[in-house]
Short mmCIF file of C-alpha atoms in Angstrom, two decimals:
data_model
loop_
_atom_site.label_atom_id
_atom_site.label_comp_id
_atom_site.label_asym_id
_atom_site.label_seq_id
_atom_site.Cartn_x
_atom_site.Cartn_y
_atom_site.Cartn_z
CA MET A 1 -8.18 -13.94 35.56
CA ARG A 2 -9.55 -13.49 32.07
CA LYS A 3 -8.00 -10.10 31.74
CA ILE A 4 -4.58 -11.41 32.86
CA CYS A 5 -4.77 -14.25 30.29
CA TYR A 6 -5.71 -11.67 27.60
CA ILE A 7 -2.62 -9.58 28.44
CA ILE A 8 -0.35 -12.53 28.40
CA PHE A 9 -1.76 -13.82 25.13
CA SER A 10 -1.35 -10.29 23.46
CA ALA A 11 2.24 -10.13 24.73
CA LEU A 12 3.04 -13.45 23.21
CA ILE A 13 1.66 -12.42 19.85
CA PHE A 14 3.63 -9.22 19.99
CA ILE A 15 6.85 -11.02 20.82
CA SER A 16 6.48 -13.12 17.64
CA CYS A 17 6.60 -9.91 15.54
CA SER A 18 9.85 -8.75 14.06
CA ASP A 19 11.66 -5.96 16.00
CA VAL A 20 10.96 -3.39 13.29
CA LYS A 21 7.32 -4.32 13.10
CA LYS A 22 7.00 -4.07 16.94
CA GLU A 23 8.76 -0.72 17.08
CA SER A 24 6.66 0.55 14.17
CA LEU A 25 3.35 -0.61 15.79
CA GLN A 26 4.25 0.89 19.15
CA LYS A 27 5.04 4.20 17.30
CA VAL A 28 1.77 4.42 15.38
CA PHE A 29 -0.53 3.38 18.15
CA SER A 30 1.12 5.91 20.53
CA SER A 31 0.72 8.73 18.01
CA HIS A 32 -2.57 7.85 16.34
CA LYS A 33 -6.00 7.53 17.95
CA VAL A 34 -7.05 4.63 15.83
CA VAL A 35 -8.31 1.05 16.33
CA TYR A 36 -6.28 -0.62 13.57
CA ALA A 37 -2.98 -0.39 11.76
CA LEU A 38 -2.07 -1.90 8.48
CA VAL A 39 1.32 -3.69 8.00
CA ILE A 40 2.55 -4.47 4.44
CA ILE A 41 5.37 -7.00 4.18
CA LYS A 42 6.62 -6.73 0.71
CA LYS A 43 8.83 -9.85 0.66
CA GLU A 44 5.91 -11.97 1.84
CA PHE A 45 3.24 -10.26 -0.42
CA LYS A 46 1.11 -9.79 2.66
CA LEU A 47 -1.03 -7.04 4.13
CA GLU A 48 -1.68 -7.75 7.84
CA VAL A 49 -4.17 -5.84 10.06
CA TYR A 50 -3.21 -5.28 13.74
CA ASP A 51 -5.43 -3.86 16.51
CA SER A 52 -4.23 -1.64 19.35
CA GLY A 53 -3.60 -4.68 21.49
CA TYR A 54 -0.92 -5.70 18.91
CA ARG A 55 -2.99 -8.72 17.83
CA LYS A 56 -2.93 -9.67 14.11
CA ILE A 57 -6.55 -10.01 13.24
CA ASN A 58 -6.49 -10.42 9.54
CA SER A 59 -4.08 -11.02 6.56
CA TYR A 60 -4.45 -10.57 2.87
CA SER A 61 -2.39 -11.50 -0.23
CA ILE A 62 -1.15 -8.44 -2.30
CA GLY A 63 0.80 -7.59 -5.31
CA ILE A 64 3.56 -4.86 -5.27
CA ALA A 65 5.80 -2.92 -7.65
CA HIS A 66 7.38 -4.87 -10.47
CA ASN A 67 10.97 -3.70 -10.07
CA PRO A 68 12.78 -6.90 -9.12
CA ASP A 69 15.22 -5.31 -6.78
CA MET A 70 12.29 -4.62 -4.40
CA LYS A 71 13.98 -1.61 -2.88
CA PRO A 72 12.14 1.33 -1.33
CA LYS A 73 10.70 3.86 -3.85
CA LEU A 74 13.07 6.65 -4.49
CA TYR A 75 11.80 8.57 -7.51
CA GLU A 76 8.94 8.61 -10.04
CA GLY A 77 9.18 5.88 -12.59
CA ASP A 78 11.41 3.52 -10.62
CA ASN A 79 8.61 0.97 -10.32
CA ARG A 80 9.15 0.43 -6.60
CA THR A 81 6.82 0.33 -3.53
CA PRO A 82 7.90 2.68 -0.77
CA GLU A 83 8.94 1.53 2.69
CA GLY A 84 8.22 3.39 5.95
CA ILE A 85 5.38 4.64 8.13
CA TYR A 86 2.60 6.33 6.30
CA GLU A 87 -1.18 6.86 6.72
CA ILE A 88 -4.34 6.73 4.65
CA ASN A 89 -5.22 10.16 3.28
CA GLU A 90 -7.91 9.34 0.80
CA ILE A 91 -10.67 6.78 0.55
CA LEU A 92 -12.50 6.21 -2.79
CA SER A 93 -15.35 3.80 -3.29
CA MET A 94 -17.38 2.53 -6.25
CA ASP A 95 -20.12 1.90 -3.72
CA SER A 96 -20.39 5.50 -2.52
CA ALA A 97 -23.28 7.57 -3.68
CA LYS A 98 -23.03 8.26 -7.40
CA GLU A 99 -23.18 12.00 -6.82
CA SER A 100 -20.27 11.84 -4.31
CA GLU A 101 -16.70 12.88 -5.05
CA SER A 102 -15.55 9.51 -3.71
CA TYR A 103 -17.56 7.69 -6.47
CA ARG A 104 -16.92 10.22 -9.33
CA LYS A 105 -13.22 10.31 -8.81
CA LEU A 106 -12.70 6.59 -8.70
CA MET A 107 -15.17 6.04 -11.65
CA ASN A 108 -13.02 8.46 -13.74
CA MET A 109 -9.84 6.72 -12.68
CA ASN A 110 -11.24 3.32 -13.64
CA ARG A 111 -12.20 4.72 -17.04
CA VAL A 112 -8.56 5.11 -18.01
CA TYR A 113 -7.30 2.48 -20.41
CA PHE A 114 -3.77 1.35 -19.77
CA LYS A 115 -1.95 0.24 -22.94
CA LYS A 116 0.82 -2.35 -23.30
CA SER A 117 2.60 0.10 -25.59
CA LYS A 118 3.01 2.34 -22.46
CA GLY A 119 4.26 -0.54 -20.38
CA TYR A 120 0.99 -1.50 -18.81
CA HIS A 121 0.10 -5.15 -19.50
CA LYS A 122 -1.53 -8.21 -17.86
CA PHE A 123 0.72 -10.13 -15.55
CA GLY A 124 2.79 -12.60 -17.48
CA ASP A 125 1.27 -11.44 -20.71
CA PRO A 126 3.12 -8.54 -22.27
CA GLU A 127 0.95 -8.70 -25.44
CA SER A 128 -2.23 -7.89 -23.59
CA ASP A 129 -3.24 -4.38 -22.47
CA LEU A 130 -3.88 -3.92 -18.76
CA GLY A 131 -7.05 -2.15 -19.84
CA ASP A 132 -9.53 -0.15 -17.75
CA ASN A 133 -10.96 -0.70 -14.27
CA ALA A 134 -7.36 -0.99 -13.00
CA TYR A 135 -8.15 0.25 -9.60
CA GLY A 136 -11.08 -1.92 -8.81
CA PRO A 137 -13.88 -1.09 -6.27
CA ARG A 138 -11.75 0.74 -3.58
CA TYR A 139 -8.75 3.07 -3.50
CA TYR A 140 -7.02 3.87 -0.24
CA GLY A 141 -4.48 6.62 -0.86
CA ILE A 142 -1.28 6.72 1.11
CA ASN A 143 0.53 9.96 1.98
CA TYR A 144 3.80 9.13 0.23
CA PRO A 145 6.15 11.05 0.08
CA VAL A 146 6.83 11.87 3.73
CA ASP A 147 9.92 13.59 5.24
CA LYS A 148 11.93 10.39 5.18
CA ASP A 149 11.31 9.95 1.54
CA PHE A 150 12.43 13.54 0.77
CA ASP A 151 15.54 12.98 2.82
CA ASN A 152 16.44 9.75 0.93
CA TYR A 153 15.61 11.57 -2.34
CA ARG A 154 17.97 14.47 -1.53
CA LYS A 155 20.78 12.12 -0.47
CA ALA A 156 20.42 10.05 -3.71
CA TYR A 157 20.37 13.31 -5.72
CA ASP A 158 23.56 14.55 -4.12
CA LYS A 159 25.25 11.25 -4.97
CA GLY A 160 24.01 11.33 -8.56
CA GLY A 161 21.50 8.51 -8.04
CA ILE A 162 18.49 10.33 -9.55
CA PRO A 163 18.24 9.82 -13.29
CA SER A 164 17.56 12.67 -15.70
CA ILE A 165 14.33 12.79 -17.76
CA ASN A 166 14.05 15.27 -20.53
CA GLY A 167 17.00 17.13 -19.15
CA LYS A 168 15.56 17.41 -15.60
CA PRO A 169 16.01 15.11 -12.57
CA ALA A 170 13.18 12.63 -12.07
CA GLU A 171 10.75 13.85 -9.39
CA ILE A 172 10.03 12.02 -6.25
CA GLY A 173 6.75 10.67 -7.33
CA TYR A 174 3.25 10.54 -5.73
CA GLY A 175 -0.05 8.67 -6.00
CA ILE A 176 0.80 5.51 -4.09
CA ALA A 177 -2.29 3.60 -2.88
CA ILE A 178 -3.74 0.26 -1.79
CA HIS A 179 -6.44 -0.60 -4.35
CA GLY A 180 -8.24 -3.37 -6.17
CA ASN A 181 -7.26 -4.70 -9.62
CA ASN A 182 -8.46 -5.99 -13.02
CA ASP A 183 -5.75 -8.67 -13.27
CA GLU A 184 -6.19 -11.25 -10.44
CA GLU A 185 -3.25 -13.34 -11.74
CA SER A 186 -1.00 -10.49 -10.57
CA ILE A 187 -1.79 -10.82 -6.87
CA GLY A 188 1.10 -12.45 -5.02
CA HIS A 189 3.63 -11.11 -7.56
CA LEU A 190 5.72 -8.14 -8.54
CA CYS A 191 3.28 -6.43 -10.84
CA SER A 192 2.40 -2.76 -10.29
CA SER A 193 4.11 0.58 -10.85
CA GLY A 194 4.40 1.19 -7.12
CA CYS A 195 0.95 0.65 -5.59
CA ILE A 196 -0.23 -2.24 -3.50
CA ARG A 197 -2.78 -4.37 -5.42
CA MET A 198 -5.42 -6.60 -3.60
CA TYR A 199 -8.11 -9.00 -4.70
CA ASN A 200 -11.25 -7.02 -5.18
CA ARG A 201 -13.17 -8.97 -2.61
CA ASP A 202 -10.31 -8.36 -0.11
CA VAL A 203 -9.96 -4.60 -0.76
CA ILE A 204 -13.68 -4.30 0.03
CA ASP A 205 -13.33 -6.31 3.20
CA LEU A 206 -10.35 -4.16 4.20
CA GLU A 207 -12.70 -1.14 4.30
CA LYS A 208 -13.99 -2.16 7.85
CA TYR A 209 -10.47 -1.52 9.16
CA VAL A 210 -9.78 1.77 7.30
CA VAL A 211 -10.46 5.41 8.15
CA LEU A 212 -8.64 8.55 7.21
CA SER A 213 -5.33 8.57 9.14
CA THR A 214 -5.15 4.78 9.51
CA PRO A 215 -1.41 4.08 9.80
CA VAL A 216 0.27 2.05 7.02
CA ILE A 217 3.54 0.49 7.84
CA ILE A 218 5.40 -0.82 4.81
CA LEU A 219 8.32 -3.14 5.56
CA HIS A 220 10.64 -5.13 3.26
CA GLU A 221 10.41 -8.27 5.44
#
């Protein structure tokens, strides 16, 4: 009886999902041997965690790319967050052993000082440099671009939709990740160059759901 109730309860939760979310979750759990999947809903500034029973088991506030059109990322420098099905391909942690590549790489990334003169400033304060420690205590890399992104890029290029930079077409871009921040006021807003920002406490908590190959579904709504 308990098992039947669980199945009914899980089905009811799954029905409440959007059609695109349902289809995406079905796809990733049928193709990935993982316990959890991450669903990012850009319009709601939320990152949700689902288990393989299609139950939403956690939800976090996020910040996304600052381009107000909120369209899917198309090329490097468009200040957009991509949309589609991806997976985690890198995990960096400031709590890893100090001799580990995970720690050293994130430490070096956090040493970079982002200046307002280059377009990097605190949320709502264009006169203040974003500064260092911009990635916070965790960095979960996402395997953007995937085949769908390359297809969209080629279609846009053929239609003249890719701008020229220094006489060459802008490239498709790379380096999208879910990571911490040094600007908590930015969470819940359009704020990044393309990445998904989280509160530092939340990005650490998220670690218990994340392994290499964890699916990341990014939706507009």
